[in-house]
Amino acid sequence: MKTIELIAPCHFGLESVLKREIQDLGYEISQVEDGRVTFIGDMEAVSYANIFLRSAERILLKVGCVHAETFDELFERTKEIPWENYIPKNGKFWVTKATSIKSRLFSPSDIQSIMKKAMVERLKKVYGVSWFEEDGSEYPLRVFFMKDEAVIGIDTTGMSLHKRGYRLLQSKAPLSETLAAALIMLTPWKGDRILVDPFCGSGTFPIEAAMMAANIAPGMNRSFISESWDNLIPKRCWYDALDEARENIDDKAEVDIQGYDIDGDVVKSARENARAAGVEHMIHFQQRPVSELRHPKKYGFVITNPPYGERLEEKASLPALYREIGESYRNLDAWSMYLITSYEDAEKYIGRKADKNRKIYNGMIKTYFYQFMGPRPPKIKRSEEKSC
Protein backbone atom coordinates (compact mmCIF):
# COMPACT_ATOMS: atom_id res chain seq x y z
CA MET A 1 0.00 0.00 0.00
CA LYS A 2 1.06 3.57 -0.69
CA THR A 3 2.62 5.48 2.22
CA ILE A 4 0.64 8.44 3.55
CA GLU A 5 0.87 10.92 6.41
CA LEU A 6 -1.84 11.04 9.06
CA ILE A 7 -2.44 13.80 11.60
CA ALA A 8 -3.80 13.00 15.05
CA PRO A 9 -4.95 16.05 17.08
CA CYS A 10 -5.01 15.68 20.87
CA HIS A 11 -5.36 17.76 24.05
CA PHE A 12 -2.59 20.32 24.53
CA GLY A 13 -0.01 18.91 26.91
CA LEU A 14 -0.68 15.25 26.10
CA GLU A 15 1.27 14.89 22.86
CA SER A 16 3.79 12.51 24.49
CA VAL A 17 1.03 10.09 25.44
CA LEU A 18 -0.38 10.01 21.92
CA LYS A 19 3.11 9.69 20.41
CA ARG A 20 3.75 6.58 22.50
CA GLU A 21 0.39 5.10 21.52
CA ILE A 22 1.09 5.59 17.82
CA GLN A 23 4.54 4.04 18.14
CA ASP A 24 3.03 1.07 19.99
CA LEU A 25 0.79 0.52 16.95
CA GLY A 26 3.96 0.27 14.89
CA TYR A 27 3.86 3.59 13.00
CA GLU A 28 6.70 6.08 12.54
CA ILE A 29 6.30 9.60 13.96
CA SER A 30 7.15 12.35 11.47
CA GLN A 31 6.34 15.43 13.58
CA VAL A 32 5.12 16.41 17.05
CA GLU A 33 3.56 19.86 17.51
CA ASP A 34 1.37 21.52 20.11
CA GLY A 35 -1.91 19.66 20.07
CA ARG A 36 -1.16 17.17 17.31
CA VAL A 37 1.10 14.32 16.23
CA THR A 38 1.79 13.47 12.57
CA PHE A 39 2.79 9.93 11.62
CA ILE A 40 3.51 7.78 8.58
CA GLY A 41 1.40 4.78 7.60
CA ASP A 42 -0.77 3.48 4.82
CA MET A 43 -4.52 3.42 4.23
CA GLU A 44 -4.81 0.50 6.63
CA ALA A 45 -3.41 2.81 9.31
CA VAL A 46 -6.58 4.91 9.02
CA SER A 47 -8.71 2.05 10.31
CA TYR A 48 -6.22 0.92 12.98
CA ALA A 49 -5.65 4.45 14.31
CA ASN A 50 -9.37 5.22 14.52
CA ILE A 51 -10.20 1.95 16.26
CA PHE A 52 -7.21 1.57 18.61
CA LEU A 53 -5.96 5.03 19.66
CA ARG A 54 -7.30 6.13 23.05
CA SER A 55 -5.94 9.67 23.35
CA ALA A 56 -6.40 11.04 19.80
CA GLU A 57 -9.34 13.35 19.05
CA ARG A 58 -9.59 12.35 15.39
CA ILE A 59 -7.48 11.11 12.48
CA LEU A 60 -6.83 13.35 9.46
CA LEU A 61 -5.46 12.26 6.10
CA LYS A 62 -2.83 14.90 5.32
CA VAL A 63 -3.21 16.12 1.72
CA GLY A 64 -0.86 19.09 1.67
CA CYS A 65 0.85 22.12 3.18
CA VAL A 66 0.56 25.54 1.54
CA HIS A 67 2.01 28.97 2.19
CA ALA A 68 -0.52 31.77 1.76
CA GLU A 69 -0.45 35.43 2.80
CA THR A 70 -3.36 36.51 0.59
CA PHE A 71 -6.63 34.89 -0.43
CA ASP A 72 -5.44 34.82 -4.05
CA GLU A 73 -2.42 32.80 -2.93
CA LEU A 74 -4.63 30.48 -0.89
CA PHE A 75 -6.90 29.92 -3.90
CA GLU A 76 -4.03 29.10 -6.27
CA ARG A 77 -2.12 26.88 -3.83
CA THR A 78 -5.27 24.97 -2.90
CA LYS A 79 -6.10 24.48 -6.59
CA GLU A 80 -2.67 22.88 -7.14
CA ILE A 81 -3.44 20.01 -4.74
CA PRO A 82 -4.50 16.84 -6.66
CA TRP A 83 -7.95 16.58 -5.06
CA GLU A 84 -8.99 13.99 -7.64
CA ASN A 85 -6.67 11.53 -5.86
CA TYR A 86 -8.91 11.72 -2.82
CA ILE A 87 -12.39 12.91 -3.78
CA PRO A 88 -14.48 11.02 -6.35
CA LYS A 89 -16.79 12.67 -8.87
CA ASN A 90 -19.86 12.33 -6.63
CA GLY A 91 -18.03 13.05 -3.36
CA LYS A 92 -19.38 15.62 -0.92
CA PHE A 93 -16.60 17.96 0.21
CA TRP A 94 -16.35 21.10 2.31
CA VAL A 95 -14.01 22.79 4.80
CA THR A 96 -15.63 21.93 8.11
CA LYS A 97 -13.12 23.83 10.28
CA ALA A 98 -10.35 26.39 9.80
CA THR A 99 -8.11 27.73 12.54
CA SER A 100 -5.54 30.51 12.22
CA ILE A 101 -2.75 31.57 14.59
CA LYS A 102 -0.33 34.43 13.88
CA SER A 103 -1.29 34.45 10.19
CA ARG A 104 -2.34 37.20 7.80
CA LEU A 105 -5.39 35.15 6.84
CA PHE A 106 -7.41 34.92 10.00
CA SER A 107 -11.09 34.74 9.03
CA PRO A 108 -12.24 31.09 9.26
CA SER A 109 -15.33 31.63 7.12
CA ASP A 110 -13.33 33.32 4.32
CA ILE A 111 -10.68 30.58 4.41
CA GLN A 112 -13.40 27.95 4.16
CA SER A 113 -15.14 29.69 1.25
CA ILE A 114 -11.98 30.34 -0.79
CA MET A 115 -10.70 26.79 -0.41
CA LYS A 116 -14.03 25.27 -1.42
CA LYS A 117 -14.07 27.42 -4.58
CA ALA A 118 -10.52 26.36 -5.45
CA MET A 119 -11.35 22.69 -5.01
CA VAL A 120 -14.44 23.04 -7.21
CA GLU A 121 -12.43 24.78 -9.94
CA ARG A 122 -9.85 22.00 -10.07
CA LEU A 123 -12.31 19.12 -9.93
CA LYS A 124 -14.57 20.69 -12.57
CA LYS A 125 -11.67 20.54 -15.05
CA VAL A 126 -10.51 17.06 -14.01
CA TYR A 127 -13.98 15.48 -14.14
CA GLY A 128 -15.26 17.59 -17.05
CA VAL A 129 -18.40 18.76 -15.28
CA SER A 130 -19.90 22.16 -14.51
CA TRP A 131 -21.82 21.06 -11.42
CA PHE A 132 -21.24 18.59 -8.59
CA GLU A 133 -24.19 16.66 -7.22
CA GLU A 134 -22.19 15.81 -4.07
CA ASP A 135 -24.53 12.91 -3.29
CA GLY A 136 -21.80 10.38 -2.48
CA SER A 137 -19.46 9.80 0.48
CA GLU A 138 -18.41 12.75 2.64
CA TYR A 139 -14.89 14.20 2.67
CA PRO A 140 -14.78 17.03 5.25
CA LEU A 141 -11.56 19.09 5.42
CA ARG A 142 -9.78 20.69 8.36
CA VAL A 143 -7.20 23.45 7.94
CA PHE A 144 -4.60 24.65 10.48
CA PHE A 145 -2.92 28.01 9.74
CA MET A 146 0.23 28.89 11.69
CA LYS A 147 2.39 31.84 10.63
CA ASP A 148 0.96 31.79 7.09
CA GLU A 149 1.61 28.05 6.67
CA ALA A 150 -1.52 25.93 6.29
CA VAL A 151 -1.70 22.20 6.96
CA ILE A 152 -4.66 20.60 5.20
CA GLY A 153 -6.20 17.27 6.11
CA ILE A 154 -9.32 15.29 5.27
CA ASP A 155 -11.16 14.10 8.37
CA THR A 156 -11.38 10.30 8.39
CA THR A 157 -13.20 10.10 11.73
CA GLY A 158 -16.42 12.13 11.67
CA MET A 159 -17.72 12.41 15.21
CA SER A 160 -14.78 13.01 17.56
CA LEU A 161 -13.02 9.91 18.87
CA HIS A 162 -14.07 10.76 22.42
CA LYS A 163 -17.52 9.56 21.31
CA ARG A 164 -16.83 5.93 22.18
CA GLY A 165 -20.54 5.12 22.11
CA TYR A 166 -20.94 4.12 25.76
CA ARG A 167 -21.75 7.41 27.48
CA LEU A 168 -25.53 7.27 27.26
CA LEU A 169 -25.91 9.48 30.32
CA GLN A 170 -23.52 12.06 31.72
CA SER A 171 -23.04 14.32 34.71
CA LYS A 172 -23.01 18.13 34.60
CA ALA A 173 -19.29 18.57 33.88
CA PRO A 174 -18.06 15.35 32.27
CA LEU A 175 -14.44 14.68 31.46
CA SER A 176 -13.98 13.58 27.85
CA GLU A 177 -13.11 9.94 27.27
CA THR A 178 -9.94 10.77 25.33
CA LEU A 179 -8.66 13.09 28.07
CA ALA A 180 -9.46 10.57 30.80
CA ALA A 181 -7.64 7.80 28.94
CA ALA A 182 -4.59 10.00 28.33
CA LEU A 183 -4.40 11.01 31.98
CA ILE A 184 -4.56 7.39 33.12
CA MET A 185 -1.75 6.58 30.69
CA LEU A 186 0.33 9.38 32.27
CA THR A 187 0.28 7.42 35.54
CA PRO A 188 2.05 4.11 36.32
CA TRP A 189 -1.33 2.43 36.92
CA LYS A 190 -1.79 -1.05 35.49
CA GLY A 191 -4.69 -3.45 35.76
CA ASP A 192 -3.14 -5.35 38.67
CA ARG A 193 -3.25 -2.24 40.90
CA ILE A 194 -6.27 -0.77 42.72
CA LEU A 195 -7.90 2.32 41.20
CA VAL A 196 -10.50 4.51 42.93
CA ASP A 197 -12.23 7.61 41.60
CA PRO A 198 -14.09 9.32 44.48
CA PHE A 199 -15.71 11.89 42.12
CA CYS A 200 -16.62 9.46 39.35
CA GLY A 201 -19.47 11.44 37.77
CA SER A 202 -20.33 9.71 34.48
CA GLY A 203 -17.79 7.01 35.33
CA THR A 204 -15.30 8.02 32.67
CA PHE A 205 -12.07 7.31 34.60
CA PRO A 206 -13.20 3.88 35.89
CA ILE A 207 -14.68 2.88 32.52
CA GLU A 208 -11.60 3.90 30.53
CA ALA A 209 -9.36 2.09 33.03
CA ALA A 210 -11.48 -1.06 32.80
CA MET A 211 -11.38 -0.93 28.99
CA MET A 212 -7.58 -0.70 29.15
CA ALA A 213 -7.36 -3.61 31.59
CA ALA A 214 -9.61 -5.76 29.36
CA ASN A 215 -7.79 -4.55 26.23
CA ILE A 216 -11.02 -3.28 24.67
CA ALA A 217 -10.25 -1.04 21.69
CA PRO A 218 -11.99 2.33 22.21
CA GLY A 219 -13.34 2.63 18.68
CA MET A 220 -14.62 -0.89 18.05
CA ASN A 221 -18.27 -0.11 18.80
CA ARG A 222 -18.77 2.96 16.63
CA SER A 223 -18.61 3.99 12.99
CA PHE A 224 -16.31 6.35 11.08
CA ILE A 225 -16.93 8.66 8.15
CA SER A 226 -14.15 7.07 6.08
CA GLU A 227 -15.66 3.58 6.20
CA SER A 228 -17.52 4.53 3.00
CA TRP A 229 -14.38 5.72 1.17
CA ASP A 230 -14.26 2.78 -1.22
CA ASN A 231 -11.99 4.75 -3.55
CA LEU A 232 -9.28 4.98 -0.88
CA ILE A 233 -9.65 2.36 1.85
CA PRO A 234 -10.45 -1.28 1.04
CA LYS A 235 -13.19 -2.77 3.25
CA ARG A 236 -10.82 -5.50 4.38
CA CYS A 237 -8.78 -2.87 6.28
CA TRP A 238 -11.74 -2.23 8.56
CA TYR A 239 -12.57 -5.94 8.87
CA ASP A 240 -8.97 -6.80 9.75
CA ALA A 241 -8.73 -4.07 12.39
CA LEU A 242 -12.05 -5.07 13.98
CA ASP A 243 -11.13 -8.76 13.97
CA GLU A 244 -7.87 -7.96 15.73
CA ALA A 245 -9.67 -5.74 18.25
CA ARG A 246 -12.11 -8.55 19.10
CA GLU A 247 -9.34 -11.14 19.41
CA ASN A 248 -7.42 -8.90 21.83
CA ILE A 249 -10.24 -8.58 24.39
CA ASP A 250 -9.53 -10.19 27.77
CA ASP A 251 -12.96 -10.83 29.32
CA LYS A 252 -11.44 -12.52 32.35
CA ALA A 253 -9.22 -9.64 33.47
CA GLU A 254 -9.31 -9.39 37.27
CA VAL A 255 -9.25 -5.82 38.55
CA ASP A 256 -10.16 -3.71 41.56
CA ILE A 257 -11.66 -0.54 40.09
CA GLN A 258 -14.07 1.58 42.09
CA GLY A 259 -16.09 4.72 41.44
CA TYR A 260 -17.80 6.83 44.09
CA ASP A 261 -19.99 9.90 43.92
CA ILE A 262 -22.07 11.74 46.50
CA ASP A 263 -25.02 11.91 44.07
CA GLY A 264 -26.96 8.64 43.83
CA ASP A 265 -28.50 9.49 40.45
CA VAL A 266 -25.06 10.16 39.02
CA VAL A 267 -23.87 6.77 40.28
CA LYS A 268 -26.81 5.09 38.50
CA SER A 269 -25.81 6.89 35.29
CA ALA A 270 -22.22 5.72 35.66
CA ARG A 271 -23.41 2.12 36.01
CA GLU A 272 -25.49 2.44 32.84
CA ASN A 273 -22.49 3.83 30.96
CA ALA A 274 -20.28 0.98 32.22
CA ARG A 275 -22.91 -1.53 31.09
CA ALA A 276 -22.94 0.06 27.61
CA ALA A 277 -19.13 -0.18 27.50
CA GLY A 278 -19.23 -3.87 28.44
CA VAL A 279 -17.24 -3.37 31.66
CA GLU A 280 -19.96 -3.15 34.32
CA HIS A 281 -18.75 -6.40 35.90
CA MET A 282 -15.27 -4.90 36.36
CA ILE A 283 -16.23 -1.78 38.33
CA HIS A 284 -17.77 -1.29 41.77
CA PHE A 285 -19.83 1.91 41.85
CA GLN A 286 -21.17 3.28 45.12
CA GLN A 287 -22.82 6.42 46.49
CA ARG A 288 -20.24 7.75 48.95
CA PRO A 289 -18.67 11.13 49.82
CA VAL A 290 -14.92 11.64 49.52
CA SER A 291 -14.68 11.88 53.33
CA GLU A 292 -15.50 8.15 53.43
CA LEU A 293 -12.78 7.14 51.00
CA ARG A 294 -11.18 4.05 52.55
CA HIS A 295 -9.37 0.94 51.36
CA PRO A 296 -7.60 -1.74 53.42
CA LYS A 297 -4.93 -2.54 50.83
CA LYS A 298 -1.71 -0.72 50.02
CA TYR A 299 -0.23 0.76 46.83
CA GLY A 300 -3.47 1.81 45.19
CA PHE A 301 -4.26 4.81 42.97
CA VAL A 302 -6.72 7.65 43.30
CA ILE A 303 -7.32 9.11 39.83
CA THR A 304 -10.04 11.73 39.81
CA ASN A 305 -11.58 14.93 38.49
CA PRO A 306 -12.93 16.81 41.54
CA PRO A 307 -15.17 19.91 41.21
CA TYR A 308 -13.38 23.00 39.87
CA GLY A 309 -15.79 25.59 41.25
CA GLU A 310 -16.16 27.31 37.89
CA ARG A 311 -19.35 28.98 39.07
CA LEU A 312 -18.88 31.74 41.63
CA GLU A 313 -21.32 30.25 44.16
CA GLU A 314 -19.34 26.98 44.20
CA LYS A 315 -15.92 28.50 44.91
CA ALA A 316 -16.66 29.09 48.60
CA SER A 317 -17.00 25.34 49.21
CA LEU A 318 -13.71 24.37 47.54
CA PRO A 319 -11.30 24.85 50.50
CA ALA A 320 -13.31 22.46 52.69
CA LEU A 321 -13.69 19.96 49.84
CA TYR A 322 -9.98 19.88 49.05
CA ARG A 323 -9.15 19.55 52.78
CA GLU A 324 -11.35 16.44 52.79
CA ILE A 325 -9.51 15.11 49.75
CA GLY A 326 -6.18 15.61 51.53
CA GLU A 327 -7.36 14.00 54.78
CA SER A 328 -8.79 10.97 52.97
CA TYR A 329 -5.61 10.56 50.94
CA ARG A 330 -3.43 10.66 54.07
CA ASN A 331 -5.50 7.84 55.57
CA LEU A 332 -4.66 5.57 52.62
CA ASP A 333 -1.57 3.43 53.11
CA ALA A 334 1.18 4.03 50.52
CA TRP A 335 -1.20 5.21 47.77
CA SER A 336 -0.63 7.57 44.84
CA MET A 337 -3.11 10.29 43.90
CA TYR A 338 -3.59 12.00 40.53
CA LEU A 339 -6.18 14.71 40.11
CA ILE A 340 -7.06 17.21 37.40
CA THR A 341 -8.49 20.56 38.43
CA SER A 342 -8.41 24.23 37.55
CA TYR A 343 -8.40 25.13 41.26
CA GLU A 344 -5.03 26.79 41.83
CA ASP A 345 -5.13 26.41 45.62
CA ALA A 346 -5.57 22.64 45.43
CA GLU A 347 -2.14 21.84 46.93
CA LYS A 348 -2.63 24.37 49.73
CA TYR A 349 -5.80 22.74 51.02
CA ILE A 350 -4.79 19.16 50.25
CA GLY A 351 -1.88 19.90 52.57
CA ARG A 352 0.94 18.62 50.43
CA LYS A 353 2.87 19.86 47.42
CA ALA A 354 2.45 17.62 44.39
CA ASP A 355 5.50 15.67 43.24
CA LYS A 356 4.65 16.69 39.67
CA ASN A 357 2.27 19.22 38.17
CA ARG A 358 1.35 19.19 34.50
CA LYS A 359 -0.56 21.99 32.76
CA ILE A 360 -3.31 20.65 30.48
CA TYR A 361 -6.10 22.41 28.63
CA ASN A 362 -9.51 20.80 29.14
CA GLY A 363 -11.33 22.55 26.31
CA MET A 364 -10.73 26.25 26.95
CA ILE A 365 -10.12 25.74 30.67
CA LYS A 366 -6.52 25.71 31.90
CA THR A 367 -6.20 22.83 34.34
CA TYR A 368 -3.45 21.22 36.36
CA PHE A 369 -2.79 17.51 36.65
CA TYR A 370 -1.45 17.19 40.19
CA GLN A 371 0.56 14.01 40.78
CA PHE A 372 1.12 12.85 44.36
CA MET A 373 3.30 9.78 44.17
CA GLY A 374 3.28 7.01 46.72
CA PRO A 375 5.99 4.35 47.15
CA ARG A 376 6.26 1.54 44.65
CA PRO A 377 5.18 -1.90 45.85
CA PRO A 378 8.04 -4.31 46.53
CA LYS A 379 8.97 -6.60 43.67
CA ILE A 380 7.71 -10.14 44.04
CA LYS A 381 10.66 -12.50 44.24
CA ARG A 382 10.50 -15.38 41.85
CA SER A 383 11.08 -18.73 43.43
CA GLU A 384 14.29 -20.30 42.28
CA GLU A 385 13.83 -22.95 39.65
CA LYS A 386 14.53 -26.43 40.86
CA SER A 387 17.50 -28.08 39.27
CA CYS A 388 16.76 -31.05 37.10
mmCIF file with all atom_site columns, C-alpha atoms in Angstrom, residues 196-282:
data_model
loop_
_atom_site.group_PDB
_atom_site.id
_atom_site.type_symbol
_atom_site.label_atom_id
_atom_site.label_alt_id
_atom_site.label_comp_id
_atom_site.label_asym_id
_atom_site.label_entity_id
_atom_site.label_seq_id
_atom_site.pdbx_PDB_ins_code
_atom_site.Cartn_x
_atom_site.Cartn_y
_atom_site.Cartn_z
_atom_site.occupancy
_atom_site.B_iso_or_equiv
_atom_site.pdbx_formal_charge
_atom_site.auth_seq_id
_atom_site.auth_comp_id
_atom_site.auth_asym_id
_atom_site.auth_atom_id
_atom_site.pdbx_PDB_model_num
ATOM 1  C CA . VAL A 1 196 ? -10.496 4.505   42.927 1.00 0.00 ? 196 VAL A CA 1
ATOM 2  C CA . ASP A 1 197 ? -12.232 7.611   41.597 1.00 0.00 ? 197 ASP A CA 1
ATOM 3  C CA . PRO A 1 198 ? -14.085 9.325   44.478 1.00 0.00 ? 198 PRO A CA 1
ATOM 4  C CA . PHE A 1 199 ? -15.710 11.888  42.121 1.00 0.00 ? 199 PHE A CA 1
ATOM 5  C CA . CYS A 1 200 ? -16.618 9.455   39.354 1.00 0.00 ? 200 CYS A CA 1
ATOM 6  C CA . GLY A 1 201 ? -19.473 11.444  37.770 1.00 0.00 ? 201 GLY A CA 1
ATOM 7  C CA . SER A 1 202 ? -20.333 9.710   34.483 1.00 0.00 ? 202 SER A CA 1
ATOM 8  C CA . GLY A 1 203 ? -17.794 7.007   35.329 1.00 0.00 ? 203 GLY A CA 1
ATOM 9  C CA . THR A 1 204 ? -15.299 8.019   32.672 1.00 0.00 ? 204 THR A CA 1
ATOM 10 C CA . PHE A 1 205 ? -12.075 7.309   34.603 1.00 0.00 ? 205 PHE A CA 1
ATOM 11 C CA . PRO A 1 206 ? -13.196 3.876   35.895 1.00 0.00 ? 206 PRO A CA 1
ATOM 12 C CA . ILE A 1 207 ? -14.684 2.876   32.523 1.00 0.00 ? 207 ILE A CA 1
ATOM 13 C CA . GLU A 1 208 ? -11.601 3.904   30.526 1.00 0.00 ? 208 GLU A CA 1
ATOM 14 C CA . ALA A 1 209 ? -9.359  2.091   33.027 1.00 0.00 ? 209 ALA A CA 1
ATOM 15 C CA . ALA A 1 210 ? -11.482 -1.063  32.795 1.00 0.00 ? 210 ALA A CA 1
ATOM 16 C CA . MET A 1 211 ? -11.376 -0.929  28.986 1.00 0.00 ? 211 MET A CA 1
ATOM 17 C CA . MET A 1 212 ? -7.580  -0.701  29.147 1.00 0.00 ? 212 MET A CA 1
ATOM 18 C CA . ALA A 1 213 ? -7.361  -3.613  31.590 1.00 0.00 ? 213 ALA A CA 1
ATOM 19 C CA . ALA A 1 214 ? -9.614  -5.756  29.363 1.00 0.00 ? 214 ALA A CA 1
ATOM 20 C CA . ASN A 1 215 ? -7.787  -4.549  26.231 1.00 0.00 ? 215 ASN A CA 1
ATOM 21 C CA . ILE A 1 216 ? -11.021 -3.284  24.668 1.00 0.00 ? 216 ILE A CA 1
ATOM 22 C CA . ALA A 1 217 ? -10.255 -1.036  21.685 1.00 0.00 ? 217 ALA A CA 1
ATOM 23 C CA . PRO A 1 218 ? -11.987 2.334   22.214 1.00 0.00 ? 218 PRO A CA 1
ATOM 24 C CA . GLY A 1 219 ? -13.344 2.632   18.677 1.00 0.00 ? 219 GLY A CA 1
ATOM 25 C CA . MET A 1 220 ? -14.617 -0.887  18.051 1.00 0.00 ? 220 MET A CA 1
ATOM 26 C CA . ASN A 1 221 ? -18.272 -0.109  18.796 1.00 0.00 ? 221 ASN A CA 1
ATOM 27 C CA . ARG A 1 222 ? -18.773 2.960   16.633 1.00 0.00 ? 222 ARG A CA 1
ATOM 28 C CA . SER A 1 223 ? -18.615 3.987   12.985 1.00 0.00 ? 223 SER A CA 1
ATOM 29 C CA . PHE A 1 224 ? -16.308 6.352   11.081 1.00 0.00 ? 224 PHE A CA 1
ATOM 30 C CA . ILE A 1 225 ? -16.931 8.658   8.155  1.00 0.00 ? 225 ILE A CA 1
ATOM 31 C CA . SER A 1 226 ? -14.146 7.072   6.078  1.00 0.00 ? 226 SER A CA 1
ATOM 32 C CA . GLU A 1 227 ? -15.662 3.585   6.203  1.00 0.00 ? 227 GLU A CA 1
ATOM 33 C CA . SER A 1 228 ? -17.524 4.532   2.998  1.00 0.00 ? 228 SER A CA 1
ATOM 34 C CA . TRP A 1 229 ? -14.380 5.725   1.172  1.00 0.00 ? 229 TRP A CA 1
ATOM 35 C CA . ASP A 1 230 ? -14.264 2.781   -1.220 1.00 0.00 ? 230 ASP A CA 1
ATOM 36 C CA . ASN A 1 231 ? -11.992 4.754   -3.549 1.00 0.00 ? 231 ASN A CA 1
ATOM 37 C CA . LEU A 1 232 ? -9.282  4.983   -0.882 1.00 0.00 ? 232 LEU A CA 1
ATOM 38 C CA . ILE A 1 233 ? -9.654  2.363   1.849  1.00 0.00 ? 233 ILE A CA 1
ATOM 39 C CA . PRO A 1 234 ? -10.448 -1.285  1.042  1.00 0.00 ? 234 PRO A CA 1
ATOM 40 C CA . LYS A 1 235 ? -13.188 -2.766  3.249  1.00 0.00 ? 235 LYS A CA 1
ATOM 41 C CA . ARG A 1 236 ? -10.816 -5.505  4.376  1.00 0.00 ? 236 ARG A CA 1
ATOM 42 C CA . CYS A 1 237 ? -8.779  -2.870  6.280  1.00 0.00 ? 237 CYS A CA 1
ATOM 43 C CA . TRP A 1 238 ? -11.743 -2.229  8.555  1.00 0.00 ? 238 TRP A CA 1
ATOM 44 C CA . TYR A 1 239 ? -12.568 -5.935  8.869  1.00 0.00 ? 239 TYR A CA 1
ATOM 45 C CA . ASP A 1 240 ? -8.967  -6.800  9.753  1.00 0.00 ? 240 ASP A CA 1
ATOM 46 C CA . ALA A 1 241 ? -8.729  -4.067  12.394 1.00 0.00 ? 241 ALA A CA 1
ATOM 47 C CA . LEU A 1 242 ? -12.045 -5.074  13.978 1.00 0.00 ? 242 LEU A CA 1
ATOM 48 C CA . ASP A 1 243 ? -11.132 -8.761  13.967 1.00 0.00 ? 243 ASP A CA 1
ATOM 49 C CA . GLU A 1 244 ? -7.868  -7.959  15.732 1.00 0.00 ? 244 GLU A CA 1
ATOM 50 C CA . ALA A 1 245 ? -9.667  -5.742  18.253 1.00 0.00 ? 245 ALA A CA 1
ATOM 51 C CA . ARG A 1 246 ? -12.114 -8.551  19.097 1.00 0.00 ? 246 ARG A CA 1
ATOM 52 C CA . GLU A 1 247 ? -9.344  -11.138 19.413 1.00 0.00 ? 247 GLU A CA 1
ATOM 53 C CA . ASN A 1 248 ? -7.421  -8.904  21.834 1.00 0.00 ? 248 ASN A CA 1
ATOM 54 C CA . ILE A 1 249 ? -10.236 -8.585  24.393 1.00 0.00 ? 249 ILE A CA 1
ATOM 55 C CA . ASP A 1 250 ? -9.527  -10.193 27.771 1.00 0.00 ? 250 ASP A CA 1
ATOM 56 C CA . ASP A 1 251 ? -12.957 -10.830 29.322 1.00 0.00 ? 251 ASP A CA 1
ATOM 57 C CA . LYS A 1 252 ? -11.437 -12.517 32.345 1.00 0.00 ? 252 LYS A CA 1
ATOM 58 C CA . ALA A 1 253 ? -9.224  -9.638  33.466 1.00 0.00 ? 253 ALA A CA 1
ATOM 59 C CA . GLU A 1 254 ? -9.315  -9.387  37.266 1.00 0.00 ? 254 GLU A CA 1
ATOM 60 C CA . VAL A 1 255 ? -9.250  -5.821  38.554 1.00 0.00 ? 255 VAL A CA 1
ATOM 61 C CA . ASP A 1 256 ? -10.157 -3.707  41.562 1.00 0.00 ? 256 ASP A CA 1
ATOM 62 C CA . ILE A 1 257 ? -11.658 -0.540  40.086 1.00 0.00 ? 257 ILE A CA 1
ATOM 63 C CA . GLN A 1 258 ? -14.074 1.576   42.095 1.00 0.00 ? 258 GLN A CA 1
ATOM 64 C CA . GLY A 1 259 ? -16.089 4.722   41.442 1.00 0.00 ? 259 GLY A CA 1
ATOM 65 C CA . TYR A 1 260 ? -17.798 6.827   44.088 1.00 0.00 ? 260 TYR A CA 1
ATOM 66 C CA . ASP A 1 261 ? -19.988 9.904   43.925 1.00 0.00 ? 261 ASP A CA 1
ATOM 67 C CA . ILE A 1 262 ? -22.067 11.742  46.498 1.00 0.00 ? 262 ILE A CA 1
ATOM 68 C CA . ASP A 1 263 ? -25.021 11.912  44.072 1.00 0.00 ? 263 ASP A CA 1
ATOM 69 C CA . GLY A 1 264 ? -26.961 8.643   43.833 1.00 0.00 ? 264 GLY A CA 1
ATOM 70 C CA . ASP A 1 265 ? -28.504 9.492   40.453 1.00 0.00 ? 265 ASP A CA 1
ATOM 71 C CA . VAL A 1 266 ? -25.061 10.160  39.024 1.00 0.00 ? 266 VAL A CA 1
ATOM 72 C CA . VAL A 1 267 ? -23.869 6.769   40.277 1.00 0.00 ? 267 VAL A CA 1
ATOM 73 C CA . LYS A 1 268 ? -26.805 5.094   38.497 1.00 0.00 ? 268 LYS A CA 1
ATOM 74 C CA . SER A 1 269 ? -25.814 6.892   35.286 1.00 0.00 ? 269 SER A CA 1
ATOM 75 C CA . ALA A 1 270 ? -22.222 5.719   35.663 1.00 0.00 ? 270 ALA A CA 1
ATOM 76 C CA . ARG A 1 271 ? -23.413 2.118   36.013 1.00 0.00 ? 271 ARG A CA 1
ATOM 77 C CA . GLU A 1 272 ? -25.490 2.440   32.840 1.00 0.00 ? 272 GLU A CA 1
ATOM 78 C CA . ASN A 1 273 ? -22.492 3.829   30.962 1.00 0.00 ? 273 ASN A CA 1
ATOM 79 C CA . ALA A 1 274 ? -20.282 0.979   32.221 1.00 0.00 ? 274 ALA A CA 1
ATOM 80 C CA . ARG A 1 275 ? -22.906 -1.530  31.088 1.00 0.00 ? 275 ARG A CA 1
ATOM 81 C CA . ALA A 1 276 ? -22.945 0.056   27.611 1.00 0.00 ? 276 ALA A CA 1
ATOM 82 C CA . ALA A 1 277 ? -19.127 -0.179  27.500 1.00 0.00 ? 277 ALA A CA 1
ATOM 83 C CA . GLY A 1 278 ? -19.227 -3.871  28.436 1.00 0.00 ? 278 GLY A CA 1
ATOM 84 C CA . VAL A 1 279 ? -17.235 -3.374  31.659 1.00 0.00 ? 279 VAL A CA 1
ATOM 85 C CA . GLU A 1 280 ? -19.959 -3.149  34.325 1.00 0.00 ? 280 GLU A CA 1
ATOM 86 C CA . HIS A 1 281 ? -18.746 -6.404  35.902 1.00 0.00 ? 281 HIS A CA 1
ATOM 87 C CA . MET A 1 282 ? -15.271 -4.899  36.361 1.00 0.00 ? 282 MET A CA 1
#
